[in-house]
CSV table of C-alpha atoms in Angstrom, one decimal:
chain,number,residue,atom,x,y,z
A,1,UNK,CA,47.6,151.1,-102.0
A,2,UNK,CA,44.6,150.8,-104.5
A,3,UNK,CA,41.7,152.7,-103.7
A,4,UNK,CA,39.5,149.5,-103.1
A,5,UNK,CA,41.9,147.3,-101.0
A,6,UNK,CA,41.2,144.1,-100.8
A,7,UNK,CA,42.1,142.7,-97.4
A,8,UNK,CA,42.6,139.6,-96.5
A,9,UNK,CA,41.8,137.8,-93.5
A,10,UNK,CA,42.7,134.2,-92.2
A,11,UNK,CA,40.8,132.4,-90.3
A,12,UNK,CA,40.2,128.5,-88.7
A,13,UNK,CA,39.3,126.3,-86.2
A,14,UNK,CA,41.3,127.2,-83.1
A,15,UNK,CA,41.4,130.9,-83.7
A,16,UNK,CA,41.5,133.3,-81.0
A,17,UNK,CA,38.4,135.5,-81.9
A,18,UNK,CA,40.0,138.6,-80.7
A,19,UNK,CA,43.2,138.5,-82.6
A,20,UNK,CA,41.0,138.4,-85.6
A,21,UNK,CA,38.4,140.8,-84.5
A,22,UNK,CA,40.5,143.4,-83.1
A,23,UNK,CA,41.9,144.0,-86.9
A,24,UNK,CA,39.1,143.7,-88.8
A,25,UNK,CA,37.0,146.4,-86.7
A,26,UNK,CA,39.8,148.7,-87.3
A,27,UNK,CA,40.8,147.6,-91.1
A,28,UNK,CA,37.3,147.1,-92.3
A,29,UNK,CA,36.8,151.0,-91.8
A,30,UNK,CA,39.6,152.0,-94.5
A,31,UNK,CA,37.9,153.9,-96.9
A,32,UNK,CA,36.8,151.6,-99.5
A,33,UNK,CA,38.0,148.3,-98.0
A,34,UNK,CA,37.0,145.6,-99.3
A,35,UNK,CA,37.6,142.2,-96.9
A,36,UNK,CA,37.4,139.0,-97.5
A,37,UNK,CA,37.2,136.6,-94.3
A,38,UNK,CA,39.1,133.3,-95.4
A,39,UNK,CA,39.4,129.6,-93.8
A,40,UNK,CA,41.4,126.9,-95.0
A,41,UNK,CA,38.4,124.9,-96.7
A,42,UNK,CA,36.0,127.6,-96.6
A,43,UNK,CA,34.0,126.2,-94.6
A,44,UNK,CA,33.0,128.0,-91.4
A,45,UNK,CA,35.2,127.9,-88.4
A,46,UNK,CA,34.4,127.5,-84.8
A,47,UNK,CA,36.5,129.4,-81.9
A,48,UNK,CA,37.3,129.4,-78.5
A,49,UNK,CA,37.1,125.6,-77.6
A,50,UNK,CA,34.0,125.5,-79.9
A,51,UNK,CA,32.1,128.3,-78.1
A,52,UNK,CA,31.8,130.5,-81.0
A,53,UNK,CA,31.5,129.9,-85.0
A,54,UNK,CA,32.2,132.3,-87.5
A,55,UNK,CA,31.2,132.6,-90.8
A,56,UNK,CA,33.7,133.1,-94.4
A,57,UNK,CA,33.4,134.6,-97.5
A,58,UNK,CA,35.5,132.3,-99.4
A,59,UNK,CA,38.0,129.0,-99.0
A,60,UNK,CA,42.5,129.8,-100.0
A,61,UNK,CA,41.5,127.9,-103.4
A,62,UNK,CA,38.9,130.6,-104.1
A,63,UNK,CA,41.8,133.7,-102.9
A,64,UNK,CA,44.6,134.4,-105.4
A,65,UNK,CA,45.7,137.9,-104.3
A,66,UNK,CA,45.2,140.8,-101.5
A,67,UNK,CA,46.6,143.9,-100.8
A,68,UNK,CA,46.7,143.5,-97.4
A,69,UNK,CA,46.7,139.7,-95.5
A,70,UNK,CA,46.3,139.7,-92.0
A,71,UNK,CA,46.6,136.1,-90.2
A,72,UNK,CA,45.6,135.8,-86.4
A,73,UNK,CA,46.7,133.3,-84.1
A,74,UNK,CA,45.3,131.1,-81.4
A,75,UNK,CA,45.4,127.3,-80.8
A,76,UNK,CA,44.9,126.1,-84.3
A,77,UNK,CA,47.7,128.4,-85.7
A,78,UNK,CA,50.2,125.8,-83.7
A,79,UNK,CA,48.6,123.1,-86.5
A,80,UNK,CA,48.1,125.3,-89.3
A,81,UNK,CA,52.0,126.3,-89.4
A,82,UNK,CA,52.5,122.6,-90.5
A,83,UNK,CA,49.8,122.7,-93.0
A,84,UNK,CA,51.6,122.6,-96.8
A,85,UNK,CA,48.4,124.1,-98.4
A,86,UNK,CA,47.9,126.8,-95.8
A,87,UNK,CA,51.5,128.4,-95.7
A,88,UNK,CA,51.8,128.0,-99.4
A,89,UNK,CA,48.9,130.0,-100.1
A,90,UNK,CA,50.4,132.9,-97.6
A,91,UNK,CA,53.6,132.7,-99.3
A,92,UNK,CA,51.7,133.3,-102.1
A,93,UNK,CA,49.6,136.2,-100.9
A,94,UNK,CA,52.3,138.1,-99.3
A,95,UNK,CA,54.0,137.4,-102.5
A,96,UNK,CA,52.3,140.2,-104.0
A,97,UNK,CA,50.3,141.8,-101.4
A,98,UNK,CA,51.2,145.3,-100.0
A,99,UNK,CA,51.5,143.8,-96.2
A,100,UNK,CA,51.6,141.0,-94.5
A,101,UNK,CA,50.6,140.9,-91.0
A,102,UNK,CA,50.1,138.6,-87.9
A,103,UNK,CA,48.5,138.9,-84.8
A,104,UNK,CA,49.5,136.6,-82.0
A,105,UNK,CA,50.3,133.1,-83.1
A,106,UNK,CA,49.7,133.9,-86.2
A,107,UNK,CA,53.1,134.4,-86.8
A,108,UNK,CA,54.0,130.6,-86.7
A,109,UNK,CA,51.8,130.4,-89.0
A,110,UNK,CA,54.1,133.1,-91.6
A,111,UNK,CA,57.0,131.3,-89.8
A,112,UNK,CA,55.6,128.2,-91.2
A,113,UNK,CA,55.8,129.9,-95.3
A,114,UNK,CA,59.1,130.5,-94.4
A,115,UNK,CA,58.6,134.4,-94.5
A,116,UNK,CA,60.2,135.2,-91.3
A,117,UNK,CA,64.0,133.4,-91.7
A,118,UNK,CA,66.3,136.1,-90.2
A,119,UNK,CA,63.6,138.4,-89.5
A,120,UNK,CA,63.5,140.0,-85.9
A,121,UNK,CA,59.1,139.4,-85.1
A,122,UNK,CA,56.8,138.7,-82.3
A,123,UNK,CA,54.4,137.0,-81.0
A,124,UNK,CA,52.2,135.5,-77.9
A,125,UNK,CA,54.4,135.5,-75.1
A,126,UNK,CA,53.9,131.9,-74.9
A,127,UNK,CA,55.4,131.1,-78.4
A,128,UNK,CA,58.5,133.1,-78.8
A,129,UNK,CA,60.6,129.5,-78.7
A,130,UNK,CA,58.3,127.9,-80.7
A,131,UNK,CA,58.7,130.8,-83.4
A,132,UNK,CA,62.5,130.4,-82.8
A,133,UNK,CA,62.1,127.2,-85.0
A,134,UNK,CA,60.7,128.5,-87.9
A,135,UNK,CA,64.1,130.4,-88.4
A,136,UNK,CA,62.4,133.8,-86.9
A,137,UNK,CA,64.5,135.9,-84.2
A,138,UNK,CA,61.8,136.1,-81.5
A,139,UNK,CA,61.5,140.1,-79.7
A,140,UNK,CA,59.6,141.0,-76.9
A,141,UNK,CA,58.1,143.7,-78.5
A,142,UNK,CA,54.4,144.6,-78.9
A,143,UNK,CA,54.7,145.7,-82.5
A,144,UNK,CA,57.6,144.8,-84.8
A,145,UNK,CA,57.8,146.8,-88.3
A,146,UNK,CA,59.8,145.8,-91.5
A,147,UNK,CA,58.8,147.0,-94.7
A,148,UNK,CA,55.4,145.1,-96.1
A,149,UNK,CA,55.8,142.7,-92.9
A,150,UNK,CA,54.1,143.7,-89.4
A,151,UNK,CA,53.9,141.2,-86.4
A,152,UNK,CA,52.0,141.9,-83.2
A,153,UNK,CA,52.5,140.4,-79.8
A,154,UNK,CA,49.6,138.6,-78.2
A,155,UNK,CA,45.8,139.0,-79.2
A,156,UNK,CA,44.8,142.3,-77.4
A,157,UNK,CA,47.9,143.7,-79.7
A,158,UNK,CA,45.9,142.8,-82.9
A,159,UNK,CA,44.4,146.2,-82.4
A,160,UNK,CA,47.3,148.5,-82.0
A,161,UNK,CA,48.9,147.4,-84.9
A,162,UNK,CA,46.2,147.6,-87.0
A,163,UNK,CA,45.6,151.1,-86.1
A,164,UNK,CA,49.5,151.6,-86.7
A,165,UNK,CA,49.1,149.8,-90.3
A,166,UNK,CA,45.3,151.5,-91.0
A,167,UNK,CA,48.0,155.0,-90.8
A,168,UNK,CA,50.6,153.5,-93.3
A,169,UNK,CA,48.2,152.6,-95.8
A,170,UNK,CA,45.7,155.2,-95.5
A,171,UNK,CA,47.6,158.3,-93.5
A,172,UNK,CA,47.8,159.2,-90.1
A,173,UNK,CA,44.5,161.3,-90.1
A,174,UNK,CA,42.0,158.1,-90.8
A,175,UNK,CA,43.8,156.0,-88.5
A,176,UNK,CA,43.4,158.7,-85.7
A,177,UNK,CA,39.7,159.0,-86.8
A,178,UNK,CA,39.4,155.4,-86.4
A,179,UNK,CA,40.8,155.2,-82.9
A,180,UNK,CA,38.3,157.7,-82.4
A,181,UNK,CA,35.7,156.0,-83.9
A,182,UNK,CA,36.2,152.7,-81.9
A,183,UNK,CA,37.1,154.8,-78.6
A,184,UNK,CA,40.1,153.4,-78.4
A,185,UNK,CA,41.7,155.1,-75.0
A,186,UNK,CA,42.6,152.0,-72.9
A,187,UNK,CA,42.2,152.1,-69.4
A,188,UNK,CA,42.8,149.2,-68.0
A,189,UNK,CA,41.7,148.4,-64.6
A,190,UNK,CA,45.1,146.4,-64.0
A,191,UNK,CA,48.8,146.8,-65.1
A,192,UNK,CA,49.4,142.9,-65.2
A,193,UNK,CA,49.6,142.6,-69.5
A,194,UNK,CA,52.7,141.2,-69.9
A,195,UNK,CA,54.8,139.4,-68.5
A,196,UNK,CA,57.2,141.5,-67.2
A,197,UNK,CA,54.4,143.6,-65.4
A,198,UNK,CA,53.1,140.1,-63.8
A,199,UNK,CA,53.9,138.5,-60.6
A,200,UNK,CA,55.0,134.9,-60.0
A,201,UNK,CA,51.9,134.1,-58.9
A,202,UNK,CA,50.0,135.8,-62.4
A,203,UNK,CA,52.2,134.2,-64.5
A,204,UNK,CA,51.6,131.0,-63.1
A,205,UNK,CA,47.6,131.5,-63.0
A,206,UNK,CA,47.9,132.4,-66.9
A,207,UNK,CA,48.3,128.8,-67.9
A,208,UNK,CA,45.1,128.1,-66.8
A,209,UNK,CA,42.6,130.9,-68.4
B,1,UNK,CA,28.4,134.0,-58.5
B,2,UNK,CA,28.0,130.1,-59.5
B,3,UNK,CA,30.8,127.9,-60.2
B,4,UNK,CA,29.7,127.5,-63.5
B,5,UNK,CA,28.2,131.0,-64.7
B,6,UNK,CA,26.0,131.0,-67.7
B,7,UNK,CA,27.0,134.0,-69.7
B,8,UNK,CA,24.5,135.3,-72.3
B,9,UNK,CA,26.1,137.5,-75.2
B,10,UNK,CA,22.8,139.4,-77.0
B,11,UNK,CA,24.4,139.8,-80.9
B,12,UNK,CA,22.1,141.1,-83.5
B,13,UNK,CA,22.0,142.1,-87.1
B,14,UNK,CA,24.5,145.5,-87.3
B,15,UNK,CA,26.6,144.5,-84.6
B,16,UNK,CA,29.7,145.8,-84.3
B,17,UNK,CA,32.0,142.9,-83.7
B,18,UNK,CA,34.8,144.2,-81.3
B,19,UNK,CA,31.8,145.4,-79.0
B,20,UNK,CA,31.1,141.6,-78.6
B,21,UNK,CA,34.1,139.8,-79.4
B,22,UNK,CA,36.5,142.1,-76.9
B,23,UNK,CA,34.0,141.0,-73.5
B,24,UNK,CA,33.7,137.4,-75.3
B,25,UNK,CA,37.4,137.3,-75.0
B,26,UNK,CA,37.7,138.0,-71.6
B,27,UNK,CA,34.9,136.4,-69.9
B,28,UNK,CA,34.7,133.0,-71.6
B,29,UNK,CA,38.2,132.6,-69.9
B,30,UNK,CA,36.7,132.4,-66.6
B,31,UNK,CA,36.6,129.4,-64.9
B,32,UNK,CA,33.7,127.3,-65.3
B,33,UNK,CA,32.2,130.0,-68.2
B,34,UNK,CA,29.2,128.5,-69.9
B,35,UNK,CA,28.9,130.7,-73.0
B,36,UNK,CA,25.3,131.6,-74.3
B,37,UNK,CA,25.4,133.6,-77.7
B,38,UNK,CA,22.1,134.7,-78.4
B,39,UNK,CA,20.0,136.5,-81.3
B,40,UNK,CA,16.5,137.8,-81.2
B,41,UNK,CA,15.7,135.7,-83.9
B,42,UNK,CA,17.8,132.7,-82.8
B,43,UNK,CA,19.4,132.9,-86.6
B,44,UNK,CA,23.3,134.1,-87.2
B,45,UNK,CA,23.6,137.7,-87.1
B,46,UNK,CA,25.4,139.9,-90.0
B,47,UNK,CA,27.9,142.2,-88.7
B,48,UNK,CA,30.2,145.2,-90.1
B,49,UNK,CA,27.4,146.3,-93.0
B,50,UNK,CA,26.9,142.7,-93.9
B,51,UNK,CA,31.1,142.0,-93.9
B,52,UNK,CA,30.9,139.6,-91.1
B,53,UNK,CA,28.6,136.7,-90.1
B,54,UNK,CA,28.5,135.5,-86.5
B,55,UNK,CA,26.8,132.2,-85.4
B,56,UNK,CA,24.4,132.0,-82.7
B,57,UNK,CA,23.6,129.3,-79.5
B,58,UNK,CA,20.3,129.8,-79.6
B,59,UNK,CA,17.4,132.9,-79.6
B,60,UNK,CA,15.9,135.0,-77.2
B,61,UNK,CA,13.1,132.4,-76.4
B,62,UNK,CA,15.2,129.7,-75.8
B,63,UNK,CA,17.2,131.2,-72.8
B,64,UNK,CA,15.7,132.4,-69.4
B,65,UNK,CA,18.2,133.2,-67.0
B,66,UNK,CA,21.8,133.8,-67.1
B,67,UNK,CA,24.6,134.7,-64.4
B,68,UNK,CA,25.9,137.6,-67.0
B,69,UNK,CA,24.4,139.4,-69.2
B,70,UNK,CA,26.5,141.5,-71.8
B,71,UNK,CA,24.7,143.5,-74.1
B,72,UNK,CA,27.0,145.1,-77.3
B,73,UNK,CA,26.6,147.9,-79.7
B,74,UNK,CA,26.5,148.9,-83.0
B,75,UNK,CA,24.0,150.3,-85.6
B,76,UNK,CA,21.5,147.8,-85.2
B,77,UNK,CA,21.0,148.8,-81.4
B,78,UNK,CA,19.6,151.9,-82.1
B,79,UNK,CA,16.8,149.3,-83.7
B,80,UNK,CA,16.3,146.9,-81.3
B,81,UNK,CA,15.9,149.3,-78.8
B,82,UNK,CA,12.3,149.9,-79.5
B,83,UNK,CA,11.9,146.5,-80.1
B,84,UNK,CA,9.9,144.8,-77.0
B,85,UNK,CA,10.6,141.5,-77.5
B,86,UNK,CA,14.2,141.9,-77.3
B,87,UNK,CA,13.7,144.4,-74.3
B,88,UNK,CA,11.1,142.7,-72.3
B,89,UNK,CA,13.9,139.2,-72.8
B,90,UNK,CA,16.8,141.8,-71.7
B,91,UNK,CA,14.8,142.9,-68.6
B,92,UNK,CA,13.4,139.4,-67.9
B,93,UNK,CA,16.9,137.9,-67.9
B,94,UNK,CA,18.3,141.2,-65.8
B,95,UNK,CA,15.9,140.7,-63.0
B,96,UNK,CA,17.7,138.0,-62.1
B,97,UNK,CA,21.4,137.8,-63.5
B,98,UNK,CA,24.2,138.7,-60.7
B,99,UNK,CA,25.8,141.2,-62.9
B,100,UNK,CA,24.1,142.9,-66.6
B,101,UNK,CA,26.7,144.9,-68.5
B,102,UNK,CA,26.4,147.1,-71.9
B,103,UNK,CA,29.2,147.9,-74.3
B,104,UNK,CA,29.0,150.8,-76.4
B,105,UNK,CA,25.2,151.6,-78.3
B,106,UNK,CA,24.6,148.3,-76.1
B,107,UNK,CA,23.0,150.7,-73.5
B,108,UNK,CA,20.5,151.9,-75.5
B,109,UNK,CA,19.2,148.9,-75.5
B,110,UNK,CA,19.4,148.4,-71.4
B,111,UNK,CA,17.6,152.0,-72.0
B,112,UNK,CA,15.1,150.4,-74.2
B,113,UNK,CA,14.3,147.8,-71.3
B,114,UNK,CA,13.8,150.9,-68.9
B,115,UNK,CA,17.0,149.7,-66.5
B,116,UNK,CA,18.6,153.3,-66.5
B,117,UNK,CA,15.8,155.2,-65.4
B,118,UNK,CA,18.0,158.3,-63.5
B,119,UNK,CA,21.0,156.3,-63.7
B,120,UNK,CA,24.3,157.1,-64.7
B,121,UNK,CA,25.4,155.1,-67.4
B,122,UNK,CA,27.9,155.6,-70.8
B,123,UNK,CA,28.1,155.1,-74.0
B,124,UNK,CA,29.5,155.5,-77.5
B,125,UNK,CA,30.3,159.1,-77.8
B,126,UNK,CA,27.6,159.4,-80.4
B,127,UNK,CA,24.8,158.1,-78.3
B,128,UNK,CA,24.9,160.3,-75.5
B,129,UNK,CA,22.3,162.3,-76.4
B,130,UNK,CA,19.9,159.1,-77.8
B,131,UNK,CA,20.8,157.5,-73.9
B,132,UNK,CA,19.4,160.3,-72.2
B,133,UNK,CA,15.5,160.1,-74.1
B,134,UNK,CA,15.8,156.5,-72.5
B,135,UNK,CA,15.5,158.4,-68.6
B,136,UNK,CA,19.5,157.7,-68.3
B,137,UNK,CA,21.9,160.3,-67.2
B,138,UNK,CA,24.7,160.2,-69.8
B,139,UNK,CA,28.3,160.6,-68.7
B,140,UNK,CA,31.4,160.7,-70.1
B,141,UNK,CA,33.5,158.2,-68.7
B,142,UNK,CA,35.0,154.9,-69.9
B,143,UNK,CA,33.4,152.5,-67.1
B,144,UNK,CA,30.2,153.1,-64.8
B,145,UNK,CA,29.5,150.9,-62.3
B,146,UNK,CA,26.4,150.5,-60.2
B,147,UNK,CA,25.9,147.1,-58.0
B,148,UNK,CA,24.8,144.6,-60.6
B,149,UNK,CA,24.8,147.0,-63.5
B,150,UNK,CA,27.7,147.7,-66.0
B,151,UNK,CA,28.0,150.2,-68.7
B,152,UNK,CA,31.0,150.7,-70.9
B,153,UNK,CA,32.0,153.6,-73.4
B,154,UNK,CA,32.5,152.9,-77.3
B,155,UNK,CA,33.7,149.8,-78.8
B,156,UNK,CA,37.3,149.1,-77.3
B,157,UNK,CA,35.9,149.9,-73.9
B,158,UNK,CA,34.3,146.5,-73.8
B,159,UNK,CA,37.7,145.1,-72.7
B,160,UNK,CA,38.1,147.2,-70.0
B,161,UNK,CA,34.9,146.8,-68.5
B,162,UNK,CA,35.3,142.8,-68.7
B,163,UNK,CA,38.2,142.6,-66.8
B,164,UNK,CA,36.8,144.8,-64.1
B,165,UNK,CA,33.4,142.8,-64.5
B,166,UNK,CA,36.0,139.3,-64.2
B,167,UNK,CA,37.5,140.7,-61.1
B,168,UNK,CA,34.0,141.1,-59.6
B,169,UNK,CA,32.4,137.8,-60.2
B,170,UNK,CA,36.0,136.1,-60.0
B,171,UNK,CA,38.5,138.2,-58.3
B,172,UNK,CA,41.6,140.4,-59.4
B,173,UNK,CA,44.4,137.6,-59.7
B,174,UNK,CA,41.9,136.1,-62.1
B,175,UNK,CA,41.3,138.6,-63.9
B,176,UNK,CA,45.0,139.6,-63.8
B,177,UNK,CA,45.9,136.6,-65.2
B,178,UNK,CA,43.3,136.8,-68.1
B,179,UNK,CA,44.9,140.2,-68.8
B,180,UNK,CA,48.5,138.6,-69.0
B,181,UNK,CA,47.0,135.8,-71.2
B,182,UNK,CA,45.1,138.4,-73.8
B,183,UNK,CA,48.1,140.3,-73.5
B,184,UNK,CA,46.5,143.6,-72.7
B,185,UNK,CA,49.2,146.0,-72.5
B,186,UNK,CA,47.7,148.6,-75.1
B,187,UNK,CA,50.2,150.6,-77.0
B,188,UNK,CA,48.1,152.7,-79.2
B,189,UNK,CA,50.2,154.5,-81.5
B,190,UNK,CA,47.9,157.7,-81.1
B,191,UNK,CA,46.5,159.6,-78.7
B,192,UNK,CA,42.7,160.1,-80.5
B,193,UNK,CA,40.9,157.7,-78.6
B,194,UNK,CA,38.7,159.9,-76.7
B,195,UNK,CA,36.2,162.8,-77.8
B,196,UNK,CA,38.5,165.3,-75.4
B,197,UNK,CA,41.7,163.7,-76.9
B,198,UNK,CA,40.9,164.1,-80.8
B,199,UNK,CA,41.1,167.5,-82.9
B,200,UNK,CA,38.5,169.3,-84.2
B,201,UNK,CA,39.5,167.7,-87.5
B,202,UNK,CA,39.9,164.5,-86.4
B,203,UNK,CA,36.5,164.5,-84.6
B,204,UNK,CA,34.7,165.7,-88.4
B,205,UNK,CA,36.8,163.1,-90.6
B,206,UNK,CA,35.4,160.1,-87.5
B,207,UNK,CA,32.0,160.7,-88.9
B,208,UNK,CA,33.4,158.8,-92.0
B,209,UNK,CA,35.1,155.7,-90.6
């Protein structure tokens, strides 16, 4: 890894803030990173059924390379997987760049650039047949590691395999002092985060938040 | 709490994004959730040392009540918490919100506004000795819950705390099923995340990150 990485974010309408956020507060704080938030037209997107817009550095046309791209999921990622200019410019980043990684749906999306064929990878809980299609071999794993390619299960996820990437690129050290750093010692007040820790009756209720 | 709750996020210049964006996650999912983001200024705010840009609903003037108030960190709290416009708006709209909540250097700024006076309350590990000149009685603990008042430890905590806050306002299958839908099932691939978890070493190099 270069001293300065660049790394890469993607971004668009439809994202799911966190799966974007949860990465970036932990990637952002390699020493010397240098990010670069992207969108499809670099235009600013807007998140969360329009609740919240966020602001980019730069459109894909203005992005040639990265040494680390990182693509979040969400709503939009289930339209941006079809989108020629989109996954051609990630097949074109993770062409060259260090890692590749996806949060979420954001896999579809790297499904979509035809990175995943054969590739055991995961994703939202809600997707894995949908990421079937793109010739992926859906796990229900939280983190799934090949070398230069890291997927992440559902948005929350985002940030434990960041902090797992933050240690391959930058050493085991700096990633603990940023799990530090963002107090990252989970306590949740329930034990109902995946599915098979749900009931019935959670499961069902998910559809609707 | 109302069928439609207006939940006001306070984001400012030096925010740190994860403080915000985890709670925003969470609590926009509730049903009904009428998201306010607000700035002092009523302009976007610049996050991450300028990395990140955030859009804003409105400012501080143009909002005078909310159900929720949530209140994140970051560099730029330690600011505003001298700032009296932003703490006489924060202790205007707590008089009357159902529940007000901090994340992280967030509580400073409830500090600021003079709502901890000999309360317990937490924060980032690094502020515990700022939160105490503010007539608070720092603790070291993730959560700390008072009726109607909600403080949460660094960064990452922020999740935490919103589900418990969801499970208040909307009750635990909710909140449940918005931990099955975020996919909260944390994984870190650490153990660092705490002050009383992290070496000595560990502890120095977090200074940096």
């Amino acid at each position: 890894m270069r001293e300065a990485p660049v790394i890469a974010f993607l971004i668009f309408d439809g994202l799911t803030p966190l799966d974007f956020v949860g990465p970036f507060e932990v990637l952002s704080r390699l020493p010397g990173a240098h990010t670069r938030v992207v969108s499809p037209t670099g235009m600013a997107i807007s998140a969360s059924g329009d609740k919240l817009g966020i602001a980019v550095d730069c459109g894909i046309a203005d992005l040639d390379a990265a040494d680390i791209l990182v693509v979040p999921g969400g709503p939009g990622a289930r339209i941006l997987m079809h989108d020629a200019a989109t996954t051609d410019w990630v097949r074109k980043i993770a062409a060259t760049a260090a890692w590749t990684a996806s949060v979420c749906t954001g896999s579809l999306i790297l499904g979509g650039a035809g990175l995943l064929g054969g590739c055991e990878a995961t994703t939202h809980w809600s997707a894995r047949d949908l990421l079937a299609t793109t010739g992926a071999i859906p796990v229900a794993r939280r983190i799934v590691e090949h070398p230069r390619l890291i997927t992440a299960a559902g948005v929350s996820s985002g940030i434990d395999m960041a902090l797992l990437l933050a240690a391959r690129v930058a050493g085991e050290d700096i990633a603990k002092a940023i799990q530090l750093r963002i107090e990252y010692d989970p306590q949740p007040p329930f034990d109902s985060g995946s599915l098979e820790k749900a009931s019935a009756e959670i499961r069902a209720l998910a559809a609707s938040v």
